[in-house]
PDB file of C-alpha atoms in Angstrom:
ATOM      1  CA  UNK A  19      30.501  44.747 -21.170  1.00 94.00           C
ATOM      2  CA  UNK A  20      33.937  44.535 -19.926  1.00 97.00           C
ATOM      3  CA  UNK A  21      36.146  47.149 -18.452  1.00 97.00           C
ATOM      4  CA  UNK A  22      39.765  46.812 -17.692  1.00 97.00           C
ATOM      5  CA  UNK A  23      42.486  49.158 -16.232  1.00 97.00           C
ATOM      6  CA  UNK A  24      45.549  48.365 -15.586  1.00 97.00           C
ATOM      7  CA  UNK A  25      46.226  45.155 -16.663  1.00 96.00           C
ATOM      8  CA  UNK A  26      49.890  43.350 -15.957  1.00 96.00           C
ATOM      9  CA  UNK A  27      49.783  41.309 -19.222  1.00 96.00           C
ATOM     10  CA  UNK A  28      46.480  40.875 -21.766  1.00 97.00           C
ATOM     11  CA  UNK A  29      43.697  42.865 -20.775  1.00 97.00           C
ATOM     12  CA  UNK A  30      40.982  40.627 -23.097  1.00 98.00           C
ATOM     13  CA  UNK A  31      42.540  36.839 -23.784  1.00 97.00           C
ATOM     14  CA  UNK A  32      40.259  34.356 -25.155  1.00 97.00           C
ATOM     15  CA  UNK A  33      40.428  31.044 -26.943  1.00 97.00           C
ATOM     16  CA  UNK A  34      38.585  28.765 -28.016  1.00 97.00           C
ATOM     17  CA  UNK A  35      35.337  30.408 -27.997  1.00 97.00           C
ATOM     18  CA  UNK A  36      32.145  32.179 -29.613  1.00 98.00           C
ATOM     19  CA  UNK A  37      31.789  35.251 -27.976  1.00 98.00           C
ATOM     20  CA  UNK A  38      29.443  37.997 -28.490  1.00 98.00           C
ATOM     21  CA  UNK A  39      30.951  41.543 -26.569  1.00 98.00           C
ATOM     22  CA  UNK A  40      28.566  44.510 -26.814  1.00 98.00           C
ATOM     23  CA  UNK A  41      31.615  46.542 -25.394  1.00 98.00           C
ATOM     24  CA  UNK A  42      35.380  46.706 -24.266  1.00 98.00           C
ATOM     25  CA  UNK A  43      37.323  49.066 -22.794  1.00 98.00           C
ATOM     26  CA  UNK A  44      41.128  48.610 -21.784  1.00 98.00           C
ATOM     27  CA  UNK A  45      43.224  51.181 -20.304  1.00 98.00           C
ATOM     28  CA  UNK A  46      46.551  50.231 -20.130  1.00 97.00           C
ATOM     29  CA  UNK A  47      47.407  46.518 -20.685  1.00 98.00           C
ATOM     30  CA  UNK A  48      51.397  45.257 -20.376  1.00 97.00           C
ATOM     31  CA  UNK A  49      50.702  43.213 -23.621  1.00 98.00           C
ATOM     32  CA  UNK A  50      47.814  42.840 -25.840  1.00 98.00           C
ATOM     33  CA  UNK A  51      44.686  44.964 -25.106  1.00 98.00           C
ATOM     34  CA  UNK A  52      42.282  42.564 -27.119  1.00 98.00           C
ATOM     35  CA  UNK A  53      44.105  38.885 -27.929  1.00 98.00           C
ATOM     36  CA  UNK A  54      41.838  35.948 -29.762  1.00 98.00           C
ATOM     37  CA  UNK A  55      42.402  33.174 -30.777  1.00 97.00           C
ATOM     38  CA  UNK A  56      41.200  30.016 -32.404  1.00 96.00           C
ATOM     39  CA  UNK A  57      37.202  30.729 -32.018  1.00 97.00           C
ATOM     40  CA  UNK A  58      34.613  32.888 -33.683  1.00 98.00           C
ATOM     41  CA  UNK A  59      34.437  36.546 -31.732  1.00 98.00           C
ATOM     42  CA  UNK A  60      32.117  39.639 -32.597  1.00 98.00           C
ATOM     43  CA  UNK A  61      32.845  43.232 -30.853  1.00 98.00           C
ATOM     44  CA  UNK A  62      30.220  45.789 -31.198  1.00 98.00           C
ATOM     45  CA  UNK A  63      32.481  48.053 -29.800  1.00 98.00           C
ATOM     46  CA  UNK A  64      36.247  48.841 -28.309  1.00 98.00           C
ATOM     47  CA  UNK A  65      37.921  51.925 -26.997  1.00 98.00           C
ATOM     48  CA  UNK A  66      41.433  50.638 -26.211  1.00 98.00           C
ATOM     49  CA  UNK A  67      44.020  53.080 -24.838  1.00 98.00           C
ATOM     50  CA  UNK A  68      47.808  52.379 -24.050  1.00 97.00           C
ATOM     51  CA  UNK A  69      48.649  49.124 -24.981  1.00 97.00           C
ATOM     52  CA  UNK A  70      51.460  47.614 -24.669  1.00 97.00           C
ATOM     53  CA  UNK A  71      51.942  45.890 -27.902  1.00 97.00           C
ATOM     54  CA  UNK A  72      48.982  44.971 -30.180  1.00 98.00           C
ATOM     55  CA  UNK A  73      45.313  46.119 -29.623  1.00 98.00           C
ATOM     56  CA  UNK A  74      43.568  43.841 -31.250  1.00 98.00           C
ATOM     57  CA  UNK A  75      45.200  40.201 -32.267  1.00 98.00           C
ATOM     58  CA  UNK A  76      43.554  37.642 -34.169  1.00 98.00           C
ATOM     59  CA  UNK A  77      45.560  34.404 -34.288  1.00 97.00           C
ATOM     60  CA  UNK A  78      44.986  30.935 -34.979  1.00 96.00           C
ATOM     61  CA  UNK A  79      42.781  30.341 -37.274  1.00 97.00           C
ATOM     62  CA  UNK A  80      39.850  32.806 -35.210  1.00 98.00           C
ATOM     63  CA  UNK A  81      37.497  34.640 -37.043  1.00 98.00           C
ATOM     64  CA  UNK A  82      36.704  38.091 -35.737  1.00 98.00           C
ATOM     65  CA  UNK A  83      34.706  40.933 -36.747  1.00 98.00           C
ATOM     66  CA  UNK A  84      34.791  44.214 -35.070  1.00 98.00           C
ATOM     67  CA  UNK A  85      32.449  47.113 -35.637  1.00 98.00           C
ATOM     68  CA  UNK A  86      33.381  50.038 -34.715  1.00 98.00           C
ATOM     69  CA  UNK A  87      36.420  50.435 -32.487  1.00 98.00           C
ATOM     70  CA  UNK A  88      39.058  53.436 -30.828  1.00 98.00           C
ATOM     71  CA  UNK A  89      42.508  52.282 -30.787  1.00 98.00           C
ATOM     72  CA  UNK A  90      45.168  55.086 -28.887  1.00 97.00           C
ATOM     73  CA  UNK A  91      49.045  54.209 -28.224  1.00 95.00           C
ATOM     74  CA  UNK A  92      49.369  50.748 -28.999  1.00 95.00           C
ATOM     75  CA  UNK A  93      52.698  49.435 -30.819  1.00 93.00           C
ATOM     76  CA  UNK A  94      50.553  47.709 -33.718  1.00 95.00           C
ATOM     77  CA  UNK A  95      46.282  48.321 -33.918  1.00 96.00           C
ATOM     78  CA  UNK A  96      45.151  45.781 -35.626  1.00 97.00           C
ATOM     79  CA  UNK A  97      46.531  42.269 -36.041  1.00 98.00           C
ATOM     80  CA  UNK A  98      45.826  39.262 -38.213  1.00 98.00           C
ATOM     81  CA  UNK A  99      47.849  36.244 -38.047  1.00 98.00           C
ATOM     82  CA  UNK A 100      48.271  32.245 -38.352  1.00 97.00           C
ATOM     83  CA  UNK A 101      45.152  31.738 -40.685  1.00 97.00           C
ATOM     84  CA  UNK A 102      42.842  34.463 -38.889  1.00 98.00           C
ATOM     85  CA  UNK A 103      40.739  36.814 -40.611  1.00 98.00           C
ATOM     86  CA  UNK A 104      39.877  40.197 -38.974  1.00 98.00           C
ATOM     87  CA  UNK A 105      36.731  42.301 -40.458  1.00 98.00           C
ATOM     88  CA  UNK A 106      36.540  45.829 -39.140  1.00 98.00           C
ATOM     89  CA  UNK A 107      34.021  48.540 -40.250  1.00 97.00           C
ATOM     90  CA  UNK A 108      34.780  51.766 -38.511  1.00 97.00           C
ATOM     91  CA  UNK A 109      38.047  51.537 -37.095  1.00 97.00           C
ATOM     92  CA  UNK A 110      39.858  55.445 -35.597  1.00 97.00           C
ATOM     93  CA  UNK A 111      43.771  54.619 -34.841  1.00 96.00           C
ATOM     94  CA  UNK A 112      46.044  56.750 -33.257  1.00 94.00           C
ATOM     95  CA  UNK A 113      49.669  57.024 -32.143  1.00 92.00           C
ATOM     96  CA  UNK A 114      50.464  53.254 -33.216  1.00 92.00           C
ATOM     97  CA  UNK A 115      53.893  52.174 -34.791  1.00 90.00           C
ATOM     98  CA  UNK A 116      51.607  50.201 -37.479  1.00 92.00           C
ATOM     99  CA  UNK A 117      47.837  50.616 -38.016  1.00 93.00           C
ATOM    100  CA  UNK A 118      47.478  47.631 -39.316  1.00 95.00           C
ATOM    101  CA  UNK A 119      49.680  44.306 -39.629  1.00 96.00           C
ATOM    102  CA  UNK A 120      49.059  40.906 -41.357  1.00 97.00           C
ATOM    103  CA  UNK A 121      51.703  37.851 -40.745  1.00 97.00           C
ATOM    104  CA  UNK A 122      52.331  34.140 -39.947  1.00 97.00           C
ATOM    105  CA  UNK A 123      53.978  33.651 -36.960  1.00 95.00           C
ATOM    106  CA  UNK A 124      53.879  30.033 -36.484  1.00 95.00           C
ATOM    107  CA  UNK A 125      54.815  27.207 -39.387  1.00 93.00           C
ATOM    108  CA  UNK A 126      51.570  25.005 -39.131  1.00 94.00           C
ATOM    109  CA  UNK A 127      49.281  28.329 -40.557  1.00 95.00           C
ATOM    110  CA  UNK A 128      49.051  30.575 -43.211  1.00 97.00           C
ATOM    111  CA  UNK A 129      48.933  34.269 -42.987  1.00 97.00           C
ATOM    112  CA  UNK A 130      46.638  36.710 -41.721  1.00 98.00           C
ATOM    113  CA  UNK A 131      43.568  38.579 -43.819  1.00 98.00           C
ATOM    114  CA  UNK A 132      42.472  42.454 -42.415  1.00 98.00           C
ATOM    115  CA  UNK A 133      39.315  43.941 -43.777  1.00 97.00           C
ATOM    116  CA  UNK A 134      38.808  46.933 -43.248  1.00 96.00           C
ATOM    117  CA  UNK A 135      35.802  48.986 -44.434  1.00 95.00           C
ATOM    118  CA  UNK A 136      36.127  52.386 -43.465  1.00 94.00           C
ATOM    119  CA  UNK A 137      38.447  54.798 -40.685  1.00 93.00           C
ATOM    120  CA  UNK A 138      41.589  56.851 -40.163  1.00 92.00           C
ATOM    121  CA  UNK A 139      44.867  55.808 -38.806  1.00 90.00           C
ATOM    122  CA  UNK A 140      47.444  58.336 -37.548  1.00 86.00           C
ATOM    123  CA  UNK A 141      50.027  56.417 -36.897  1.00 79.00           C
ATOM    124  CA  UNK A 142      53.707  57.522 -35.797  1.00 75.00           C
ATOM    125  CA  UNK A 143      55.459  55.257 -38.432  1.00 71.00           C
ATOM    126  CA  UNK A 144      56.990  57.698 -41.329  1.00 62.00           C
ATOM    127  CA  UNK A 145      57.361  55.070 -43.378  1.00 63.00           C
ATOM    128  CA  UNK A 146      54.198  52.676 -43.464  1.00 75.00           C
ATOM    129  CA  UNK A 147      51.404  52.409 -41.632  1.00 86.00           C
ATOM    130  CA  UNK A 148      51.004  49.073 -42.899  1.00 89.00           C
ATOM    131  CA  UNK A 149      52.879  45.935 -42.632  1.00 91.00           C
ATOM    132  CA  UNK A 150      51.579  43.468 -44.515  1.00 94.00           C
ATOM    133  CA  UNK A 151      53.890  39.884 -44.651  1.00 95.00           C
ATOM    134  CA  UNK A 152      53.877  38.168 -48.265  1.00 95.00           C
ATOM    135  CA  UNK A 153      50.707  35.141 -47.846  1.00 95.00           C
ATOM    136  CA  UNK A 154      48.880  37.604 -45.762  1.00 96.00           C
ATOM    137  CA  UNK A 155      46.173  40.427 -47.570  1.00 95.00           C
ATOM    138  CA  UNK A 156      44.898  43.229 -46.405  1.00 95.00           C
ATOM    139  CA  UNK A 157      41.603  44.730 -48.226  1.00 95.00           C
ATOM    140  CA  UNK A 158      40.513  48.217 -47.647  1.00 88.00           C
ATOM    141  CA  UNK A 159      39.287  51.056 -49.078  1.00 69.00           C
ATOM    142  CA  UNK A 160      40.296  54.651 -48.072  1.00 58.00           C
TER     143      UNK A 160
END
């Protein structure tokens, strides 16, 4: 279990890794709430509130799956990118610019891949709560 408040930059930053976490909880991070990267990563659950640009970001070719998780005031919820794929189940977002987003950032990857299986996302975008880069997928059902 890890609990963070107040955190200048990341509040979770891992890489390189196979991590198990039964359950996170940021409240307020200056940058990414949750940020992975090139390992294998499993969240049972995440309440993440006020961060500062994506809750959850999966980059590098990690491989994350996330089962149920909270997600309040964050610029962008859920990331994929650089060859990462991101499995969600139960997923509530709120008061996000973009629910979701799937991209390549760097040149030596591919895009990202976002499953989601089930959830709601409010976010305050009134055009798209999705942004989905061509070479990157997002599956979900609604």
């Amino acid at each position: 279990k890890i609990e963070i408040d107040d955190s200048y930059s990341d509040g979770v930053d891992s890489d390189f890794s196979d991590i198990d976490f039964e359950k996170i909880i940021v409240n307020s991070a200056g940058n990414d709430c949750i940020d992975f990267s090139a390992g294998k990563y499993i969240v049972q659950y995440a309440n993440l509130n006020k961060c500062g640009d994506k809750g959850v970001s999966a980059g590098e070719k990690s491989r994350v799956k996330v089962f149920k998780i909270l997600i309040n005031n964050s610029k962008s919820g859920l990331v994929s990118k650089d060859t990462s794929i991101l499995n969600v189940e139960e997923h509530d977002i709120d008061n996000s610019i973009y629910c979701v987003t799937a991209y390549r950032k760097k040149n030596a990857y591919f895009g990202g891949v976002v499953n989601l299986k089930s959830g709601k996302c409010n976010s305050n975008n009134q055009l798209n709560d999705f942004y989905i880069q061509e070479g990157s997928l997002l599956n979900y059902k609604y």
